[in-house]
Amino acid sequence: SITESDEVLDENEIMYPLIYGCTFRILICMLFSKFELAEKLCTKLQQKVNLKQDPGYELQTSTYMCIGLVSTAIYRQTKRNKHLQVLRKLKKMFVNYCKTKGKSCTNRALILRAEL
């Protein structure tokens, strides 16, 4: 069994469940309009996981989309320019992803574009 093994966990084995778990928590917070908590989770996720290290295209784009949606919701409530800048930055990043990594994240880019 895994618990009896002397193997050391690979960084990716820890990182993927962390990203998935945090992303789902963010989506649940958004569903129940708990945007401040979702923002804290986004910050925690960015601190724990280096998304630029490429944890995987799907996880990376999903996480960035969640961050963008949280920023949009908070911007609508507070009108703080910080959140609008985050959304604009992510929109540019998704346009670049669509050009360089393929069209598979077009739906996420369009969602963020519609929110902007």
PDB file of C-alpha atoms in Angstrom:
ATOM      1  CA  SER A   1       0.000   0.000   0.000  1.00  0.00           C
ATOM      2  CA  ILE A   2       1.045   3.610  -0.408  1.00  0.00           C
ATOM      3  CA  THR A   3       1.266   4.292   3.322  1.00  0.00           C
ATOM      4  CA  GLU A   4       3.681   1.401   3.831  1.00  0.00           C
ATOM      5  CA  SER A   5       5.912   2.490   0.984  1.00  0.00           C
ATOM      6  CA  ASP A   6       9.146   4.388   1.508  1.00  0.00           C
ATOM      7  CA  GLU A   7       8.572   6.360  -1.695  1.00  0.00           C
ATOM      8  CA  VAL A   8       8.744  10.110  -1.483  1.00  0.00           C
ATOM      9  CA  LEU A   9       5.827  11.872  -3.108  1.00  0.00           C
ATOM     10  CA  ASP A  10       6.651  13.681  -6.296  1.00  0.00           C
ATOM     11  CA  GLU A  11       5.895  17.423  -6.279  1.00  0.00           C
ATOM     12  CA  ASN A  12       3.294  16.942  -9.012  1.00  0.00           C
ATOM     13  CA  GLU A  13       1.454  14.308  -6.969  1.00  0.00           C
ATOM     14  CA  ILE A  14       0.863  16.951  -4.309  1.00  0.00           C
ATOM     15  CA  MET A  15       0.352  19.901  -6.661  1.00  0.00           C
ATOM     16  CA  TYR A  16      -2.475  18.500  -8.801  1.00  0.00           C
ATOM     17  CA  PRO A  17      -4.894  17.667  -5.961  1.00  0.00           C
ATOM     18  CA  LEU A  18      -4.109  21.050  -4.412  1.00  0.00           C
ATOM     19  CA  ILE A  19      -4.977  22.894  -7.628  1.00  0.00           C
ATOM     20  CA  TYR A  20      -8.118  20.835  -8.269  1.00  0.00           C
ATOM     21  CA  GLY A  21      -9.343  21.154  -4.691  1.00  0.00           C
ATOM     22  CA  CYS A  22      -8.718  24.866  -4.499  1.00  0.00           C
ATOM     23  CA  THR A  23     -10.266  25.502  -7.928  1.00  0.00           C
ATOM     24  CA  PHE A  24     -13.446  23.654  -6.951  1.00  0.00           C
ATOM     25  CA  ARG A  25     -13.623  25.559  -3.667  1.00  0.00           C
ATOM     26  CA  ILE A  26     -13.283  28.816  -5.585  1.00  0.00           C
ATOM     27  CA  LEU A  27     -16.144  27.833  -7.905  1.00  0.00           C
ATOM     28  CA  ILE A  28     -18.338  26.855  -4.953  1.00  0.00           C
ATOM     29  CA  CYS A  29     -17.601  30.178  -3.226  1.00  0.00           C
ATOM     30  CA  MET A  30     -18.571  31.994  -6.403  1.00  0.00           C
ATOM     31  CA  LEU A  31     -21.765  29.983  -6.685  1.00  0.00           C
ATOM     32  CA  PHE A  32     -22.800  31.162  -3.224  1.00  0.00           C
ATOM     33  CA  SER A  33     -21.546  34.752  -3.765  1.00  0.00           C
ATOM     34  CA  LYS A  34     -18.696  34.431  -1.264  1.00  0.00           C
ATOM     35  CA  PHE A  35     -16.337  36.473  -3.420  1.00  0.00           C
ATOM     36  CA  GLU A  36     -14.011  37.623  -0.633  1.00  0.00           C
ATOM     37  CA  LEU A  37     -13.373  34.015   0.384  1.00  0.00           C
ATOM     38  CA  ALA A  38     -12.862  33.070  -3.259  1.00  0.00           C
ATOM     39  CA  GLU A  39     -10.289  35.861  -3.578  1.00  0.00           C
ATOM     40  CA  LYS A  40      -8.421  34.575  -0.510  1.00  0.00           C
ATOM     41  CA  LEU A  41      -8.393  31.080  -2.007  1.00  0.00           C
ATOM     42  CA  CYS A  42      -7.061  32.465  -5.315  1.00  0.00           C
ATOM     43  CA  THR A  43      -4.273  34.252  -3.469  1.00  0.00           C
ATOM     44  CA  LYS A  44      -3.448  31.126  -1.466  1.00  0.00           C
ATOM     45  CA  LEU A  45      -3.430  29.029  -4.629  1.00  0.00           C
ATOM     46  CA  GLN A  46      -1.062  31.421  -6.382  1.00  0.00           C
ATOM     47  CA  GLN A  47       1.275  31.409  -3.365  1.00  0.00           C
ATOM     48  CA  LYS A  48       1.361  27.621  -3.059  1.00  0.00           C
ATOM     49  CA  VAL A  49       1.597  26.713  -6.740  1.00  0.00           C
ATOM     50  CA  ASN A  50       3.797  28.261  -9.375  1.00  0.00           C
ATOM     51  CA  LEU A  51       1.344  28.319 -12.276  1.00  0.00           C
ATOM     52  CA  LYS A  52       4.017  29.562 -14.676  1.00  0.00           C
ATOM     53  CA  GLN A  53       5.926  26.337 -14.024  1.00  0.00           C
ATOM     54  CA  ASP A  54       3.236  24.695 -16.181  1.00  0.00           C
ATOM     55  CA  PRO A  55       1.326  22.279 -13.966  1.00  0.00           C
ATOM     56  CA  GLY A  56      -0.597  21.309 -17.077  1.00  0.00           C
ATOM     57  CA  TYR A  57      -2.472  23.258 -19.686  1.00  0.00           C
ATOM     58  CA  GLU A  58      -5.948  22.325 -18.427  1.00  0.00           C
ATOM     59  CA  LEU A  59      -5.194  23.120 -14.801  1.00  0.00           C
ATOM     60  CA  GLN A  60      -3.381  26.314 -15.674  1.00  0.00           C
ATOM     61  CA  THR A  61      -6.166  27.725 -17.843  1.00  0.00           C
ATOM     62  CA  SER A  62      -8.916  26.617 -15.453  1.00  0.00           C
ATOM     63  CA  THR A  63      -7.178  28.257 -12.525  1.00  0.00           C
ATOM     64  CA  TYR A  64      -6.581  31.486 -14.405  1.00  0.00           C
ATOM     65  CA  MET A  65     -10.217  31.548 -15.513  1.00  0.00           C
ATOM     66  CA  CYS A  66     -11.346  31.185 -11.880  1.00  0.00           C
ATOM     67  CA  ILE A  67      -9.040  34.017 -10.854  1.00  0.00           C
ATOM     68  CA  GLY A  68     -10.487  36.160 -13.644  1.00  0.00           C
ATOM     69  CA  LEU A  69     -14.085  35.431 -12.669  1.00  0.00           C
ATOM     70  CA  VAL A  70     -13.385  36.218  -9.019  1.00  0.00           C
ATOM     71  CA  SER A  71     -11.690  39.474 -10.016  1.00  0.00           C
ATOM     72  CA  THR A  72     -14.719  40.380 -12.132  1.00  0.00           C
ATOM     73  CA  ALA A  73     -17.168  39.743  -9.310  1.00  0.00           C
ATOM     74  CA  ILE A  74     -15.152  41.731  -6.805  1.00  0.00           C
ATOM     75  CA  TYR A  75     -14.630  44.574  -9.284  1.00  0.00           C
ATOM     76  CA  ARG A  76     -18.395  44.815  -9.771  1.00  0.00           C
ATOM     77  CA  GLN A  77     -18.888  45.082  -6.009  1.00  0.00           C
ATOM     78  CA  THR A  78     -16.018  47.389  -5.089  1.00  0.00           C
ATOM     79  CA  LYS A  79     -15.064  49.171  -8.354  1.00  0.00           C
ATOM     80  CA  ARG A  80     -11.399  48.806  -7.333  1.00  0.00           C
ATOM     81  CA  ASN A  81      -9.122  49.219 -10.335  1.00  0.00           C
ATOM     82  CA  LYS A  82      -6.794  46.456  -9.094  1.00  0.00           C
ATOM     83  CA  HIS A  83      -9.325  43.791 -10.032  1.00  0.00           C
ATOM     84  CA  LEU A  84      -9.993  45.292 -13.445  1.00  0.00           C
ATOM     85  CA  GLN A  85      -6.252  45.248 -14.178  1.00  0.00           C
ATOM     86  CA  VAL A  86      -6.076  41.559 -13.241  1.00  0.00           C
ATOM     87  CA  LEU A  87      -8.939  40.794 -15.602  1.00  0.00           C
ATOM     88  CA  ARG A  88      -7.350  42.725 -18.468  1.00  0.00           C
ATOM     89  CA  LYS A  89      -4.027  40.965 -17.902  1.00  0.00           C
ATOM     90  CA  LEU A  90      -5.700  37.557 -17.948  1.00  0.00           C
ATOM     91  CA  LYS A  91      -7.646  38.419 -21.100  1.00  0.00           C
ATOM     92  CA  LYS A  92      -4.386  39.236 -22.918  1.00  0.00           C
ATOM     93  CA  MET A  93      -2.830  36.038 -21.608  1.00  0.00           C
ATOM     94  CA  PHE A  94      -5.733  33.938 -22.911  1.00  0.00           C
ATOM     95  CA  VAL A  95      -5.524  35.589 -26.339  1.00  0.00           C
ATOM     96  CA  ASN A  96      -1.833  34.655 -26.374  1.00  0.00           C
ATOM     97  CA  TYR A  97      -2.653  31.084 -25.297  1.00  0.00           C
ATOM     98  CA  CYS A  98      -5.160  30.760 -28.133  1.00  0.00           C
ATOM     99  CA  LYS A  99      -2.486  31.851 -30.616  1.00  0.00           C
ATOM    100  CA  THR A 100       0.396  29.781 -29.262  1.00  0.00           C
ATOM    101  CA  LYS A 101      -1.085  26.705 -27.590  1.00  0.00           C
ATOM    102  CA  GLY A 102      -4.135  26.051 -29.717  1.00  0.00           C
ATOM    103  CA  LYS A 103      -7.791  26.892 -29.713  1.00  0.00           C
ATOM    104  CA  SER A 104      -8.821  24.579 -26.883  1.00  0.00           C
ATOM    105  CA  CYS A 105      -9.047  27.426 -24.351  1.00  0.00           C
ATOM    106  CA  THR A 106     -11.082  29.726 -26.615  1.00  0.00           C
ATOM    107  CA  ASN A 107     -14.187  29.186 -24.497  1.00  0.00           C
ATOM    108  CA  ARG A 108     -12.381  30.438 -21.391  1.00  0.00           C
ATOM    109  CA  ALA A 109     -10.998  33.431 -23.284  1.00  0.00           C
ATOM    110  CA  LEU A 110     -14.497  34.307 -24.494  1.00  0.00           C
ATOM    111  CA  ILE A 111     -15.947  34.046 -20.985  1.00  0.00           C
ATOM    112  CA  LEU A 112     -13.362  36.480 -19.621  1.00  0.00           C
ATOM    113  CA  ARG A 113     -13.834  38.766 -22.616  1.00  0.00           C
ATOM    114  CA  ALA A 114     -17.584  38.853 -21.998  1.00  0.00           C
ATOM    115  CA  GLU A 115     -16.989  39.717 -18.349  1.00  0.00           C
ATOM    116  CA  LEU A 116     -14.701  42.607 -19.293  1.00  0.00           C
TER     117      LEU A 116
END
